[in-house]
Amino acid sequence: MNLAVFASGGGSNFQAIADAIFSGELPASLALCVASRPDAGVIERANRLSIPVHVLSGSQDDWLPQLLTQLSERNVDFIALAGFMKMIPSSLVAVFRHRIINIHPALLPDFGGKGMYGMNVHRAVIASGTKKTGATVHLVDEQYDTGPIVMQASVDVLPDDTAESLAARVLDVEHRLYPSALKSFAENRVNIDGSIVSIL
Ligand code: GAR
């Protein structure tokens, strides 16, 4: 697996994936880090690890062809979205059908969709009164958070949780779940049948 990780923020999931690769736990190469903004914290993490970085700029008409060139030149065959805040264009989904996954900080299909990202998700979870939340890894399709679910892990919502304390506990679970999901793909143990994904 020749992986590109796309991120917009601090990049703690990028770091967890890189750590899993460098420790030998995840049989993959980290070919490219794609950042949606020049001030994303993930860029510094990638630089520290000497992973090539590509920063998107301009309108989608500008960045999409450049991105496709980068992915092709670096022989990327799998993409992991890790806190990436741009919609993936349908043409990219088509080129990488079933080879783009995302991590979402809640138990989909609840608390997903447009506007449901980062802290917004945890605030909505707390406001709903639900006692369980978690993290979901899913395949990316043409809409927000609707692709087939690959793996989930749950986290208790505690009575005195704030959005921040809950986010930290969910993030901790994400850092284990995401490398584990990627490992299943890297080892060809994922079977996709319509909306049902089975891990062999
Ligand atoms: C993570 O919690 C991830 O699940 C979330 O953004 C955070 C990125 O953190 N993604 C979404 O909300 C996507 N809808 P990180 O930059 O430290 O990996």
Short mmCIF file of C-alpha atoms and ligand atoms in Angstrom, two decimals:
data_model
loop_
_atom_site.label_atom_id
_atom_site.label_comp_id
_atom_site.label_asym_id
_atom_site.label_seq_id
_atom_site.Cartn_x
_atom_site.Cartn_y
_atom_site.Cartn_z
CA MET A 1 0.00 0.00 0.00
CA ASN A 2 1.40 3.36 -1.09
CA LEU A 3 -0.50 5.79 1.07
CA ALA A 4 -1.35 9.51 0.94
CA VAL A 5 -2.80 11.10 4.08
CA PHE A 6 -4.94 14.23 3.60
CA ALA A 7 -5.31 16.57 6.60
CA SER A 8 -6.32 20.13 7.47
CA GLY A 9 -5.48 20.40 11.16
CA GLY A 10 -2.98 19.37 13.80
CA GLY A 11 -2.46 15.95 12.28
CA SER A 12 -2.52 13.68 15.33
CA ASN A 13 -4.13 10.95 13.21
CA PHE A 14 -1.46 11.46 10.55
CA GLN A 15 1.11 10.97 13.32
CA ALA A 16 -0.60 7.78 14.57
CA ILE A 17 -0.58 6.36 11.03
CA ALA A 18 3.08 7.34 10.51
CA ASP A 19 4.03 5.80 13.88
CA ALA A 20 2.27 2.54 12.94
CA ILE A 21 4.15 2.45 9.62
CA PHE A 22 7.56 3.24 11.13
CA SER A 23 7.10 0.67 13.90
CA GLY A 24 6.34 -2.00 11.28
CA GLU A 25 2.81 -2.61 12.58
CA LEU A 26 1.21 -1.21 9.40
CA PRO A 27 2.68 -2.66 6.17
CA ALA A 28 2.52 0.47 4.01
CA SER A 29 4.65 3.35 2.73
CA LEU A 30 3.73 6.93 3.48
CA ALA A 31 4.18 8.50 0.04
CA LEU A 32 2.59 11.91 0.55
CA CYS A 33 0.94 14.26 3.03
CA VAL A 34 -1.68 16.53 1.44
CA ALA A 35 -2.61 19.63 3.44
CA SER A 36 -5.61 21.79 2.55
CA ARG A 37 -4.05 24.93 4.08
CA PRO A 38 -0.52 26.27 4.44
CA ASP A 39 -0.82 26.72 8.24
CA ALA A 40 -2.00 23.16 9.00
CA GLY A 41 -0.03 21.68 11.91
CA VAL A 42 0.25 18.40 10.02
CA ILE A 43 2.85 20.01 7.71
CA GLU A 44 5.37 20.35 10.52
CA ARG A 45 4.80 16.74 11.56
CA ALA A 46 5.38 15.56 7.97
CA ASN A 47 8.51 17.72 7.61
CA ARG A 48 9.93 16.23 10.83
CA LEU A 49 9.44 12.75 9.36
CA SER A 50 10.74 13.79 5.89
CA ILE A 51 7.43 12.87 4.28
CA PRO A 52 6.75 14.90 1.09
CA VAL A 53 4.04 17.54 1.53
CA HIS A 54 1.67 18.96 -1.07
CA VAL A 55 -0.39 22.02 -0.07
CA LEU A 56 -3.61 22.74 -1.97
CA SER A 57 -4.13 26.31 -3.12
CA GLY A 58 -6.52 28.26 -5.29
CA SER A 59 -9.90 27.04 -6.50
CA GLN A 60 -10.71 23.38 -7.03
CA ASP A 61 -10.16 23.86 -10.76
CA ASP A 62 -6.57 24.84 -9.88
CA TRP A 63 -5.77 22.31 -7.19
CA LEU A 64 -7.47 19.18 -8.50
CA PRO A 65 -5.29 18.63 -11.62
CA GLN A 66 -2.13 19.39 -9.58
CA LEU A 67 -3.22 16.93 -6.90
CA LEU A 68 -3.98 14.19 -9.43
CA THR A 69 -0.50 14.70 -10.92
CA GLN A 70 1.13 14.44 -7.48
CA LEU A 71 -0.79 11.27 -6.62
CA SER A 72 0.13 9.69 -9.92
CA GLU A 73 3.82 10.72 -9.83
CA ARG A 74 4.16 9.26 -6.32
CA ASN A 75 2.29 6.06 -7.25
CA VAL A 76 -0.29 6.60 -4.53
CA ASP A 77 -2.80 3.74 -4.48
CA PHE A 78 -4.70 4.49 -1.27
CA ILE A 79 -5.87 7.69 0.46
CA ALA A 80 -6.67 8.22 4.15
CA LEU A 81 -8.54 11.40 5.11
CA ALA A 82 -7.49 12.45 8.61
CA GLY A 83 -9.32 15.62 9.62
CA PHE A 84 -9.50 16.81 6.00
CA MET A 85 -12.05 19.61 5.77
CA LYS A 86 -12.60 19.77 2.00
CA MET A 87 -15.15 17.74 0.07
CA ILE A 88 -13.45 15.11 -2.11
CA PRO A 89 -14.40 15.87 -5.75
CA SER A 90 -16.41 13.08 -7.41
CA SER A 91 -13.75 12.68 -10.11
CA LEU A 92 -11.17 11.80 -7.42
CA VAL A 93 -13.63 9.40 -5.77
CA ALA A 94 -14.09 7.74 -9.18
CA VAL A 95 -10.33 7.33 -9.77
CA PHE A 96 -9.83 5.90 -6.24
CA ARG A 97 -13.15 3.99 -5.91
CA HIS A 98 -13.09 1.98 -2.63
CA ARG A 99 -9.54 3.22 -1.99
CA ILE A 100 -10.32 6.39 -0.01
CA ILE A 101 -11.26 6.12 3.66
CA ASN A 102 -12.12 8.72 6.27
CA ILE A 103 -12.23 8.80 10.05
CA HIS A 104 -15.19 10.52 11.69
CA PRO A 105 -15.33 11.35 15.42
CA ALA A 106 -18.76 9.80 16.14
CA LEU A 107 -20.72 6.61 15.54
CA LEU A 108 -22.09 7.07 12.01
CA PRO A 109 -24.77 7.19 10.68
CA ASP A 110 -25.47 9.48 13.67
CA PHE A 111 -23.83 12.89 13.99
CA GLY A 112 -22.54 13.03 10.41
CA GLY A 113 -23.16 15.15 7.34
CA LYS A 114 -22.36 18.69 6.26
CA GLY A 115 -21.12 20.90 9.11
CA MET A 116 -20.51 17.89 11.37
CA TYR A 117 -16.76 18.00 11.88
CA GLY A 118 -14.34 18.45 14.77
CA MET A 119 -15.80 20.06 17.89
CA ASN A 120 -19.24 20.55 16.27
CA VAL A 121 -19.68 16.79 16.44
CA HIS A 122 -18.80 16.51 20.14
CA ARG A 123 -21.02 19.49 21.07
CA ALA A 124 -23.95 17.87 19.24
CA VAL A 125 -23.28 14.52 20.94
CA ILE A 126 -23.33 16.10 24.41
CA ALA A 127 -26.44 18.19 23.62
CA SER A 128 -28.30 15.05 22.46
CA GLY A 129 -27.90 13.30 25.82
CA THR A 130 -26.63 10.08 24.22
CA LYS A 131 -24.47 7.94 26.52
CA LYS A 132 -22.27 6.44 23.78
CA THR A 133 -20.22 7.98 21.01
CA GLY A 134 -17.02 6.87 19.33
CA ALA A 135 -15.15 6.85 16.04
CA THR A 136 -16.03 5.48 12.61
CA VAL A 137 -13.79 4.59 9.68
CA HIS A 138 -15.76 4.54 6.44
CA LEU A 139 -15.23 4.44 2.69
CA VAL A 140 -15.57 7.82 1.00
CA ASP A 141 -18.29 8.30 -1.59
CA GLU A 142 -19.63 11.46 -3.25
CA GLN A 143 -21.38 12.79 -0.13
CA TYR A 144 -20.38 13.67 3.44
CA ASP A 145 -20.04 10.68 5.80
CA THR A 146 -22.39 8.34 3.91
CA GLY A 147 -19.97 5.72 2.54
CA PRO A 148 -19.96 2.10 3.78
CA ILE A 149 -18.74 1.67 7.37
CA VAL A 150 -15.47 -0.22 7.75
CA MET A 151 -14.84 -0.20 11.53
CA GLN A 152 -16.16 1.51 14.65
CA ALA A 153 -15.10 1.83 18.27
CA SER A 154 -17.28 3.23 21.01
CA VAL A 155 -16.56 5.58 23.89
CA ASP A 156 -18.76 6.35 26.92
CA VAL A 157 -20.10 9.89 27.29
CA LEU A 158 -19.57 10.73 30.98
CA PRO A 159 -21.91 13.00 32.97
CA ASP A 160 -19.31 15.74 33.45
CA ASP A 161 -17.89 15.61 29.90
CA THR A 162 -17.29 18.81 27.96
CA ALA A 163 -16.89 18.79 24.17
CA GLU A 164 -13.12 19.12 24.78
CA SER A 165 -12.81 16.22 27.24
CA LEU A 166 -14.93 14.01 25.00
CA ALA A 167 -12.91 14.98 21.90
CA ALA A 168 -9.69 13.97 23.66
CA ARG A 169 -11.09 10.55 24.64
CA VAL A 170 -12.46 9.91 21.13
CA LEU A 171 -9.16 11.02 19.55
CA ASP A 172 -7.31 8.49 21.67
CA VAL A 173 -9.54 5.74 20.24
CA GLU A 174 -9.11 7.13 16.69
CA HIS A 175 -5.34 6.76 16.98
CA ARG A 176 -5.74 3.00 17.46
CA LEU A 177 -8.72 2.44 15.16
CA TYR A 178 -7.33 4.19 12.06
CA PRO A 179 -4.03 2.27 11.77
CA SER A 180 -5.94 -0.96 12.42
CA ALA A 181 -8.44 -0.23 9.61
CA LEU A 182 -5.59 0.68 7.25
CA LYS A 183 -3.80 -2.55 8.14
CA SER A 184 -6.88 -4.54 7.04
CA PHE A 185 -6.75 -2.83 3.64
CA ALA A 186 -2.97 -3.19 3.34
CA GLU A 187 -3.29 -6.94 4.02
CA ASN A 188 -6.17 -7.33 1.52
CA ARG A 189 -8.55 -8.48 4.24
CA VAL A 190 -11.42 -6.17 3.31
CA ASN A 191 -14.41 -7.41 1.33
CA ILE A 192 -16.87 -4.80 0.01
CA ASP A 193 -20.33 -5.93 -1.05
CA GLY A 194 -22.51 -2.89 -1.75
CA SER A 195 -22.86 -1.08 1.55
CA ILE A 196 -21.59 -4.03 3.61
CA VAL A 197 -17.90 -4.15 4.43
CA SER A 198 -16.49 -7.32 6.03
CA ILE A 199 -13.04 -7.66 7.53
CA LEU A 200 -11.65 -11.15 6.89
C1 GAR B 1 -10.33 14.03 14.23
O1 GAR B 1 -11.09 13.94 15.42
C2 GAR B 1 -11.15 13.51 13.07
O2 GAR B 1 -11.99 12.43 13.41
C3 GAR B 1 -11.97 14.72 12.73
O3 GAR B 1 -11.05 15.80 12.83
C4 GAR B 1 -10.08 15.49 13.84
C5 GAR B 1 -8.70 15.69 13.26
O4 GAR B 1 -7.73 15.62 14.26
N1 GAR B 1 -12.55 14.62 11.44
C6 GAR B 1 -13.75 15.10 11.14
O5 GAR B 1 -14.45 15.72 11.93
C7 GAR B 1 -14.22 14.82 9.71
N2 GAR B 1 -15.64 14.98 9.60
P1 GAR B 1 -6.18 15.48 13.91
O6 GAR B 1 -5.84 16.61 12.93
O7 GAR B 1 -5.49 15.65 15.22
O8 GAR B 1 -5.97 14.12 13.30
#
